[in-house]
XYZ file of C-alpha atoms in Angstrom:
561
model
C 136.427 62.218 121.917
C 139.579 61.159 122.892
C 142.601 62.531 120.763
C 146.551 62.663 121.587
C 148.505 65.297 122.598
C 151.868 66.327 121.981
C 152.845 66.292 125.306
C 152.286 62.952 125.562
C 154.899 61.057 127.889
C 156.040 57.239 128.104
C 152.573 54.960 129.048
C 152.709 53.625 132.790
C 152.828 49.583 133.466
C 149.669 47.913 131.792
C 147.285 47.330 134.722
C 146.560 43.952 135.038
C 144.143 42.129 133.297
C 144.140 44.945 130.725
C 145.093 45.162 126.813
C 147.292 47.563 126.145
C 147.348 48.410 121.980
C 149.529 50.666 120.151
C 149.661 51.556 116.035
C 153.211 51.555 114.683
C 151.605 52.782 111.323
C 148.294 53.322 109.824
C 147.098 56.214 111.739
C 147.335 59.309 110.250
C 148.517 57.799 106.795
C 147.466 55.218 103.745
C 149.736 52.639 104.102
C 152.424 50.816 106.995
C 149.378 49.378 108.510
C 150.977 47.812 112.114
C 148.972 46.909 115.233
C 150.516 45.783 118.413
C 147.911 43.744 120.983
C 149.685 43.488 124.296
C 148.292 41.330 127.311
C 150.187 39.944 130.350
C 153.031 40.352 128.918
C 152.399 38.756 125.485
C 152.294 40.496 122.248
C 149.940 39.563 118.954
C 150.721 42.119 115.409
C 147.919 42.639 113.066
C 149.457 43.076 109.681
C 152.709 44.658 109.034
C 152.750 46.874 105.787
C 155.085 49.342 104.083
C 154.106 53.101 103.068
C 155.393 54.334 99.518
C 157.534 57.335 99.566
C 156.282 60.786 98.284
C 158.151 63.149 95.652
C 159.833 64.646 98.643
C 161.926 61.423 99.772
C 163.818 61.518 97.380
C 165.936 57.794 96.875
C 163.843 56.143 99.473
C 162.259 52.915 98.325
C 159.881 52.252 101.334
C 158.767 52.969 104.361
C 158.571 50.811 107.218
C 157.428 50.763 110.864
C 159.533 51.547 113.410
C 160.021 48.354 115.222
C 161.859 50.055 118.523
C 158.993 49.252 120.288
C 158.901 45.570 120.216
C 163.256 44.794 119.519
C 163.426 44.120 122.907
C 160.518 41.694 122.990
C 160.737 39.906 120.156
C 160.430 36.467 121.958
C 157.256 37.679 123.392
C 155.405 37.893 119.756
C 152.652 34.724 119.355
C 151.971 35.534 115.898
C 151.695 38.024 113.260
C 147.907 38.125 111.884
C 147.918 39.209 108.317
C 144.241 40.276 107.260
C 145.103 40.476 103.474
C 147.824 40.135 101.094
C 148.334 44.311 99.700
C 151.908 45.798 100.292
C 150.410 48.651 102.956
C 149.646 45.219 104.930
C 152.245 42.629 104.519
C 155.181 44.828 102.335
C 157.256 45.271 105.770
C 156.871 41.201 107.199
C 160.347 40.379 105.696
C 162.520 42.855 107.538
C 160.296 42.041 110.756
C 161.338 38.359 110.034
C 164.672 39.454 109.603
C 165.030 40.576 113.229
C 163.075 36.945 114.578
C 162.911 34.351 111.637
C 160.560 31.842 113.325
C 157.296 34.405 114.050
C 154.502 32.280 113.140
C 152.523 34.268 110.246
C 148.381 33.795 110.599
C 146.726 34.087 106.890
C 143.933 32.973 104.776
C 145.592 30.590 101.774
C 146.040 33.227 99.462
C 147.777 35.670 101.997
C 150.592 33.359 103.107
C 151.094 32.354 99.491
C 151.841 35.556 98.242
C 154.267 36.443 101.168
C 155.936 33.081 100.692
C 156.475 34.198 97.016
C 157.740 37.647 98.181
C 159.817 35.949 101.380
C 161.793 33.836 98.538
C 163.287 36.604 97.244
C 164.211 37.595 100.698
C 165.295 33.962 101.146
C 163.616 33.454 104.066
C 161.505 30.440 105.012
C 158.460 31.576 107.332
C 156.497 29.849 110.032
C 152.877 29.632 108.560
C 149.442 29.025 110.137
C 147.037 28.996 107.291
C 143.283 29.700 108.538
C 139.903 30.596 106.981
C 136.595 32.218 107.683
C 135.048 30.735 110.552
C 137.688 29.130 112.521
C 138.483 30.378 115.791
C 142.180 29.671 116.932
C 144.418 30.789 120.324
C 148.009 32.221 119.878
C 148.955 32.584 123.581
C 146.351 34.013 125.461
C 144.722 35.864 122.251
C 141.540 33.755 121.510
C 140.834 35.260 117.541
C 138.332 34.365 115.363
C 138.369 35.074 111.465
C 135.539 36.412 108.978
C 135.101 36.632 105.910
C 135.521 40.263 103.958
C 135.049 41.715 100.642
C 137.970 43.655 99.629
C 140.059 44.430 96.286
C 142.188 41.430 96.813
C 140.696 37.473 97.629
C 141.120 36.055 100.872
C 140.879 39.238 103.181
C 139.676 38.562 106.842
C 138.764 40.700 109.370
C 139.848 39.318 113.275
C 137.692 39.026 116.605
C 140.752 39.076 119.331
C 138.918 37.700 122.860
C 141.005 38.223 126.181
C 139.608 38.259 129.431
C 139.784 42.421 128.983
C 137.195 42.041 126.374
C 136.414 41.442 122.050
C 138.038 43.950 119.853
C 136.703 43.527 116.066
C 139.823 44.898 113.860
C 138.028 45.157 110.349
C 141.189 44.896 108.474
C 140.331 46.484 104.627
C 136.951 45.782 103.282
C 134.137 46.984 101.692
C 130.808 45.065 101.425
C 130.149 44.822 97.760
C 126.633 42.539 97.394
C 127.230 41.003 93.823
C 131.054 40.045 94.216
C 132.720 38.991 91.381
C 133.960 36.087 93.227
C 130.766 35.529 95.392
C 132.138 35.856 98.537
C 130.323 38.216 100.970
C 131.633 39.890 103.907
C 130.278 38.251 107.210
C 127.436 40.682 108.273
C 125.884 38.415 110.201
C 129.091 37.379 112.161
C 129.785 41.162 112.708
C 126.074 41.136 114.306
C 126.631 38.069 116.216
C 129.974 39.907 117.989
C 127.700 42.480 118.206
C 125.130 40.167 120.371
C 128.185 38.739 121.898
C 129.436 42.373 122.951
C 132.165 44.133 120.953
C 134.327 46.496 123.635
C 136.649 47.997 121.176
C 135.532 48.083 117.126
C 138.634 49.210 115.106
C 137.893 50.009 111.852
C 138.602 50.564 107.792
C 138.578 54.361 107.605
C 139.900 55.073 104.115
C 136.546 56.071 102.631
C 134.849 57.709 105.652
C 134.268 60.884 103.961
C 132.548 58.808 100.753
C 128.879 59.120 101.079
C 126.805 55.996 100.618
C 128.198 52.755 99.310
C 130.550 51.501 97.217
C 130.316 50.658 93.600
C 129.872 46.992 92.693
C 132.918 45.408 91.229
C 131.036 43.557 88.611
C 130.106 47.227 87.128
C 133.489 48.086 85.915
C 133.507 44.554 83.767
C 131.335 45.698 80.956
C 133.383 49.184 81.059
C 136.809 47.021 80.437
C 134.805 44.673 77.788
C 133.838 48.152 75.760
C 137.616 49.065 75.623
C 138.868 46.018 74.590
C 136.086 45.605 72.145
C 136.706 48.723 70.657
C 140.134 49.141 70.494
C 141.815 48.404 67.263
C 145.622 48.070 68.172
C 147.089 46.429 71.601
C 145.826 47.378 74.933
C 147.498 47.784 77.711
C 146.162 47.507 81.408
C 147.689 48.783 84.055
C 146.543 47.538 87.713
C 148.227 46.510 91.066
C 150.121 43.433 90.795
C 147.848 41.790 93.746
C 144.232 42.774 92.251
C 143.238 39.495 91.257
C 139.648 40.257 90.618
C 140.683 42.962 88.286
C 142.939 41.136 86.278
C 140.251 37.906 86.090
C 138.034 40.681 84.340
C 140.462 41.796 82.351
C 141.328 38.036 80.658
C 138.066 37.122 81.008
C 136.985 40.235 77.995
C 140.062 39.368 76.618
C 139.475 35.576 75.187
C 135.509 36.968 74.459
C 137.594 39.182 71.726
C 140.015 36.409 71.004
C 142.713 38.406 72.322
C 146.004 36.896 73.948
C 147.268 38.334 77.300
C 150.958 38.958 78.164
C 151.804 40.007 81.828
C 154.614 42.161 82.286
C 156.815 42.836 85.134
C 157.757 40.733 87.936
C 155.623 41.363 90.956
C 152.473 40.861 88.118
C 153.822 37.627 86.901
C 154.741 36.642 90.468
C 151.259 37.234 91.940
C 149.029 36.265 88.956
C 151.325 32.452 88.964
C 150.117 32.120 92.856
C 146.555 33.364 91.902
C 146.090 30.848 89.183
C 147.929 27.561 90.704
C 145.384 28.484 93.968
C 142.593 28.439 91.921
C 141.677 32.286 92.215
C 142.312 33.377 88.607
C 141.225 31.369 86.488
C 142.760 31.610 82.836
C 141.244 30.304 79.428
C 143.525 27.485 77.850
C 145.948 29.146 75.787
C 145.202 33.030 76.297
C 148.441 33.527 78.081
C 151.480 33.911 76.232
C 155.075 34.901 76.797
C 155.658 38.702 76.915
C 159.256 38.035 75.160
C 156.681 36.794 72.258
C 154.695 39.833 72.300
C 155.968 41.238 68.810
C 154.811 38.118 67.091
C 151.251 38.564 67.753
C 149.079 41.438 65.612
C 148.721 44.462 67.596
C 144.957 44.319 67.497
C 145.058 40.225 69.293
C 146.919 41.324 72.110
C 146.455 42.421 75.712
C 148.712 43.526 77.686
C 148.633 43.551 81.737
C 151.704 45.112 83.688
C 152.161 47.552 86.786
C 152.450 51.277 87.107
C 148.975 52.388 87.644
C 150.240 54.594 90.087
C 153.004 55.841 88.332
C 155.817 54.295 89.959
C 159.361 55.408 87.741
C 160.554 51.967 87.951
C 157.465 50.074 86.894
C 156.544 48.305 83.614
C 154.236 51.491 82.569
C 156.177 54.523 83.705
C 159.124 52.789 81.741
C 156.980 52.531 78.091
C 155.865 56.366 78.531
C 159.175 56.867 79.006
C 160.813 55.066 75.569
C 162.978 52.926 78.655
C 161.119 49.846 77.927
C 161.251 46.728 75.175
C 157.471 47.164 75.126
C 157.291 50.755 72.636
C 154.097 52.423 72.817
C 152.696 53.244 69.203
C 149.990 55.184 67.230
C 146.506 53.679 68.036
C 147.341 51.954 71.307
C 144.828 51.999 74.273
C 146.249 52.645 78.110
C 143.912 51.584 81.107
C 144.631 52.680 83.970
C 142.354 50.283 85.730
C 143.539 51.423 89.554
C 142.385 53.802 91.917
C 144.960 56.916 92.711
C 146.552 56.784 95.762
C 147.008 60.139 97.156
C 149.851 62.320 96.867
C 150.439 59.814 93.384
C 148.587 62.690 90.787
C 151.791 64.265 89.584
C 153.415 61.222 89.412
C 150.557 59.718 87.256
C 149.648 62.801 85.414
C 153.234 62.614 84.196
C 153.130 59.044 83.131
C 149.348 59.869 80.934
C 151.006 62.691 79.455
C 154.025 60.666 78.386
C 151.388 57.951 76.674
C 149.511 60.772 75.253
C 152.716 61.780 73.514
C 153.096 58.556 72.047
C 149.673 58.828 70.539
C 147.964 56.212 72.671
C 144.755 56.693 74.273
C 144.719 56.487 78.114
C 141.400 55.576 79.883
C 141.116 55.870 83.449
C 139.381 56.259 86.500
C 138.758 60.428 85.586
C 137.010 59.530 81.888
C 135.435 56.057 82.387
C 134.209 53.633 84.985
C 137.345 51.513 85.165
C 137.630 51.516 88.820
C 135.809 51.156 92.161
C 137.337 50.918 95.828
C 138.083 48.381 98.016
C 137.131 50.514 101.304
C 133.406 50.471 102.541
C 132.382 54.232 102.115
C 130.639 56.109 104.900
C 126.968 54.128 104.427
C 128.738 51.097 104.703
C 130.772 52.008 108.132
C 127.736 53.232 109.463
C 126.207 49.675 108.421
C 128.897 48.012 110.394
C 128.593 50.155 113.488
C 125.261 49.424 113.600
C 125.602 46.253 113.255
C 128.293 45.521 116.127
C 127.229 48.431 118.837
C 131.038 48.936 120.374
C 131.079 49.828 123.369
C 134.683 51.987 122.143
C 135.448 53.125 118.872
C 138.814 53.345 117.279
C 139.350 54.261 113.654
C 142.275 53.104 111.573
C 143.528 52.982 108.640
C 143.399 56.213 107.174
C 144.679 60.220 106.974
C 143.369 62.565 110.033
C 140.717 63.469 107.675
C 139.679 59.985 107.385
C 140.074 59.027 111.207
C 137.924 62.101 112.169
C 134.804 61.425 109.594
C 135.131 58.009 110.794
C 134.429 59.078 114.471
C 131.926 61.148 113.871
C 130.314 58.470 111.806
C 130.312 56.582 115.818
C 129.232 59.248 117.538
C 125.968 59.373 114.586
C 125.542 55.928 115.955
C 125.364 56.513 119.739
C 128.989 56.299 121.135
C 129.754 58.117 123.333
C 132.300 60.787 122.522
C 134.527 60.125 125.463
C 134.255 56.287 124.006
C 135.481 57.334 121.092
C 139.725 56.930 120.767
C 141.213 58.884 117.805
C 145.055 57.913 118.290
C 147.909 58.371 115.680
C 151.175 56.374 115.249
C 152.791 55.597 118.754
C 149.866 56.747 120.880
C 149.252 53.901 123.921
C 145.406 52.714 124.044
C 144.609 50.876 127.465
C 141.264 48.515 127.051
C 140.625 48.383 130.852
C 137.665 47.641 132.853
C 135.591 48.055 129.475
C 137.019 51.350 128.871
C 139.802 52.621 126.008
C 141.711 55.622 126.874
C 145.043 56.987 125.676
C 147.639 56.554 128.435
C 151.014 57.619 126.532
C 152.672 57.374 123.631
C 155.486 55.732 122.382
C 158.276 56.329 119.240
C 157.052 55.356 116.154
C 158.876 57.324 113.563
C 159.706 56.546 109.868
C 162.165 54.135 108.873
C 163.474 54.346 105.395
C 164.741 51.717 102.774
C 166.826 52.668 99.968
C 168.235 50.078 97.837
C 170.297 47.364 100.244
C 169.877 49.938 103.217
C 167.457 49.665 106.256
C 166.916 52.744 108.961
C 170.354 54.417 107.467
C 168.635 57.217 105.964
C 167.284 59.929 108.019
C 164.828 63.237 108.126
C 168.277 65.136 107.746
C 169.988 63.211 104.711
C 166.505 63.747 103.015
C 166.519 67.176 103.676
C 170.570 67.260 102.137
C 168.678 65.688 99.371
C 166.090 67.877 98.772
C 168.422 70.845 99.090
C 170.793 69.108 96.755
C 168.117 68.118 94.393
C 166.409 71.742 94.153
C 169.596 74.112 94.791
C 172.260 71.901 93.789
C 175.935 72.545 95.847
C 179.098 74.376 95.789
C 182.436 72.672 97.284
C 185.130 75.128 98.974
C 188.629 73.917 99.194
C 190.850 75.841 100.987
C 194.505 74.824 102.496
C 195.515 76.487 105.374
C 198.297 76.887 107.687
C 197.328 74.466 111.226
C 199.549 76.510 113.397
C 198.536 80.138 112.575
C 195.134 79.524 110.527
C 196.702 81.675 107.579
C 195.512 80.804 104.144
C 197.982 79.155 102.168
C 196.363 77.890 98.746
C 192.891 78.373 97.125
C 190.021 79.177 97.482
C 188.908 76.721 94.853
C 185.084 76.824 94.275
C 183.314 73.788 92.058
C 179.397 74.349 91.660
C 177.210 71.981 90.377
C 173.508 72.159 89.695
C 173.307 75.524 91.341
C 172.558 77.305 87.972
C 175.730 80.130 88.651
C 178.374 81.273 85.956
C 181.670 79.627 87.504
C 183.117 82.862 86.173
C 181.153 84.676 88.511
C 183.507 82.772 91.808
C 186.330 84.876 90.394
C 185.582 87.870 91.630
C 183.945 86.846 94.596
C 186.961 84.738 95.712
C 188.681 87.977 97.119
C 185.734 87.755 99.986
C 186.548 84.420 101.072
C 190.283 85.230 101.384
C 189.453 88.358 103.557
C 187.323 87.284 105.807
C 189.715 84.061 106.211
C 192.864 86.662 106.627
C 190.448 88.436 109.351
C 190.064 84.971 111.489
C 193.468 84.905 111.364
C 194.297 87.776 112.730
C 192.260 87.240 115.440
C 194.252 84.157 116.426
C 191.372 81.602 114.946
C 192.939 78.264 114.159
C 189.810 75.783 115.002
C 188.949 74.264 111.403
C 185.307 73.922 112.877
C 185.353 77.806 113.064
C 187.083 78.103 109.648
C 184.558 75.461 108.037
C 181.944 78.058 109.687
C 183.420 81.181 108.196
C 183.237 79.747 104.446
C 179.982 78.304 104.941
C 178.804 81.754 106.625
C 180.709 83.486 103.735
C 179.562 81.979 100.805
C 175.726 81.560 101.486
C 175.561 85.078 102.640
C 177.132 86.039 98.803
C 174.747 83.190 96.878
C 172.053 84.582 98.868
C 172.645 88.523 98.174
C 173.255 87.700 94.565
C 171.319 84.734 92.786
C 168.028 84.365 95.975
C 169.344 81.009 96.284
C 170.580 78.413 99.330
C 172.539 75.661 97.496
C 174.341 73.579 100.261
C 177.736 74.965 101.434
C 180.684 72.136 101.343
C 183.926 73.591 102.682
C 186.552 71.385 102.735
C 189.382 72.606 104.882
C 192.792 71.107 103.951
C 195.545 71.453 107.049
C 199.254 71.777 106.111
């Protein structure tokens, strides 16, 4: 198998007639799915999501690909192919559009709906190509045809990109549920006809590689969310992503059987769900709906409600009512479903939000003590199935942690690739399709960038470790005035502490230390305030560190008279 390698340098010129394809995020991680397709000279993206910050980022919103690569060749994009509408897949299109307005988005009709919706906000009007399974259309010298997949959201597609270098099936998300709720299949037999045809690179959906067998139905977990709404005598309240359509059709559908009314709370729900339901792809019983300002109104035992914070988000809808920071009050006899997978690295963060419900003396359901979820990813049966089906002449994985990527190429090497077919690259690493071959030829920068609040790429790995130091150890501030001509103290030092957990009173009689070893500089003829910033820092940790076992962060501040 072919892996990267830290040593990795810049990737020569593309050799001609060659397609030259690098991941700016997806590889490695869930989420900030980014493909670039590169041939004489042109460029095509497949999808361009956002990755969700862990507990240590503290302050960051999002994540976003790192779009160095392509700043400088933004006129060379064709198009930006968007396989399905989830926030790991489309979440980072508006700052993309923000650095070339006019990219032409590709998308089934649900896809380009919902990034319209979220483009609004950004007020930004987007270029829109609006395709289904089937059709076979050219953006430049990329030939791609669409299929039809099953995944947790409508409308997904998979994409066949032809160039003269060859076919390379990119999966997208999917799963290949046989009783979909909504009937539509994923395109086996297309996959076999590329298969016939000759697939020469097969990249693929590796989120449940290490899941044996094949994935759940989605039309089990209906009589599961029937049961709880049946049974529940106050309100219930469901908690799903704001883009699972399917999930939520369920949901309203067991809700008029009961002769319950449904509320939808929060923004990106009430967003989504209006675009599902004026495409046609929720359909909603006259008169269930009803105004979640009205809630209070209705008897607690005739109401459902649907909001977000399945994954325990501190801003969302449910995070906020476990919380007491929400209109919405949860009460004695109230039913929580958390009808969502977990994302990982999400457990504490959800664990905290079930507890908080629990307090309130609701009853949470979810994925650990009921049936109220299965996953959009085809599990290791399923891949198998599909690598079967297509016979790649290379294998890529995508989509998924190292874990993931490496159960997925074994999985192809099961099936008869060959392991030196077999590419297992991670962000920034250069594939070369050449001659029928993929090989790793370089690698190039595809680091994090970070979005907090109104701020794009401003935050770095070192203000988020100043964070985490500040947010663990707290900080102590240093002001000292000395004399700029013969680096003698003249005032202070005054020491302010907060969040460090030490008694102020305790600065007193360390404050003789500071002056010493300032007096001692001094006498050596020290009058750089770098060097004097240095000797407080050095001063004042070493005493923090001796005494309490802790490293707050240092702040000198050096006043020059």
């Amino acid at each position: 198998m072919s892996h990267p390698h830290p040593e990795l340098g810049p990737p020569p010129a593309l050799p001609e007639g060659g397609l030259r394809i690098v991941a700016l995020g997806g590889l490695g991680e869930i989420g900030r799915n980014m493909a670039v397709f590169e041939y004489e000279g042109r460029l095509l993206i497949v999808d361009c999501g956002v990755l969700f910050p862990e507990p240590d980022q503290p302050g960051v919103d999002l994540i976003l690909p790192d779009f160095e690569y392509i700043r400088d060749r933004l006129d060379d994009i064709e198009a930006v192919v968007l396989t399905h509408a989830h926030e790991d897949h489309i979440g980072a299109v508006p700052y993309l559009l923000r650095e070339r307005r006019n990219i032409p988005l590709i998308g089934s009709r649900l896809t380009l709906a919902l990034i319209e919706a979220k483009l609004t906000e950004h007020r930004i009007q987007p270029t829109k190509h609006e395709v289904v399974e089937g059709e076979r259309h050219r953006f430049g010298p990329f030939d791609c045809e669409f299929l039809a997949v099953n995944h947790s959201i409508p409308d997904a597609l998979a994409v066949a990109i032809r160039t003269p270098a060859g076919i390379v099936l990119h999966t997208g998300d999917f799963r290949m549920d046989q009783l979909p709720s909504d009937g539509r299949l994923t395109d086996l037999g297309g996959f076999a006809r590329l298969g016939t045809e000759g697939v020469d690179l097969l990249m693929s959906d590796s989120t449940n590689a290490e899941v044996p067998g094949f994935v759940t139905s989605e039309r089990e977990i209906g009589p599961v969310i029937d049961e709880v709404i049946r049974t529940s005598e106050q309100r219930v309240i469901v908690a799903s992503f704001a883009s699972h359509v399917h999930r939520i059709q369920q949901v309203m559908d067991a809700a008029a059987r009961h002769r319950r009314k449904v509320a939808l709370v929060g923004r990106s729900m009430v967003r989504n769900m209006g675009v599902a339901r004026d495409l046609g792809y929720l359909k909603v019983p006259p008169d269930l709906i009803v105004d979640a300002r009205d809630i209070e109104e209705w008897p607690p035992k005739d109401v459902v409600l649907v909001c977000t914070g399945s994954q325990g988000e501190p801003m969302a809808a449910l995070s906020r009512m476990a919380n007491r920071d929400h209109p919405i009050r949860i009460a004695e006899g109230d039913t929580v479903l958390l009808a969502s997978s977990l994302v990982p690295g999400n457990e504490t963060a959800v664990n905290k939000v079930i507890n908080g419900l629990t307090r309130w003396g609701a009853r949470v359901v979810h994925k650990g003590n009921a049936k109220v979820h299965v996953s959009g990813h085809a599990a290791a049966g399923e891949l198998l199935y599909v690598l079967n089906l297509t016979r790649p002449s290379n294998f890529m994985p995508v989509h998924g942690e190292w874990r993931h990527l490496r159960a997925h190429a074994k999985l192809a090497a099961l099936t008869g690739v060959p392991d030196d077919h077999i590419v297992i690259a991670e962000d920034g690493v250069v594939v070369d399709l050449v001659d029928g071959r993929a090989k790793i030829v370089g690698a190039v920068h595809a680091g994090y960038v970070y979005v907090d609040g109104s701020s794009v790429g401003e935050i770095t790995d070192t203000s988020l470790k100043d964070r985490r130091i500040l947010g663990d150890e707290g900080f102590i501030s240093v002001v000292v005035v000395v004399d700029s001509s013969t680096g003698k103290l003249t005032a202070g030092p005054e020491i302010h502490a907060r969040g460090s957990g030490i008694d102020p009173q305790q600065f007193d009689e360390f404050i003789p230390q500071i002056q010493r070893a300032l007096e001692e500089k001094a006498a050596d003829g020290v009058v750089d305030m770098q060097e004097i910033r240095r000797v407080v820092r050095r001063t004042v940790g070493r005493w923090v560190s001796d005494t309490y076992r802790r490293r707050p962060m240092i702040i000198p501040v050096i006043l020059e008279v």
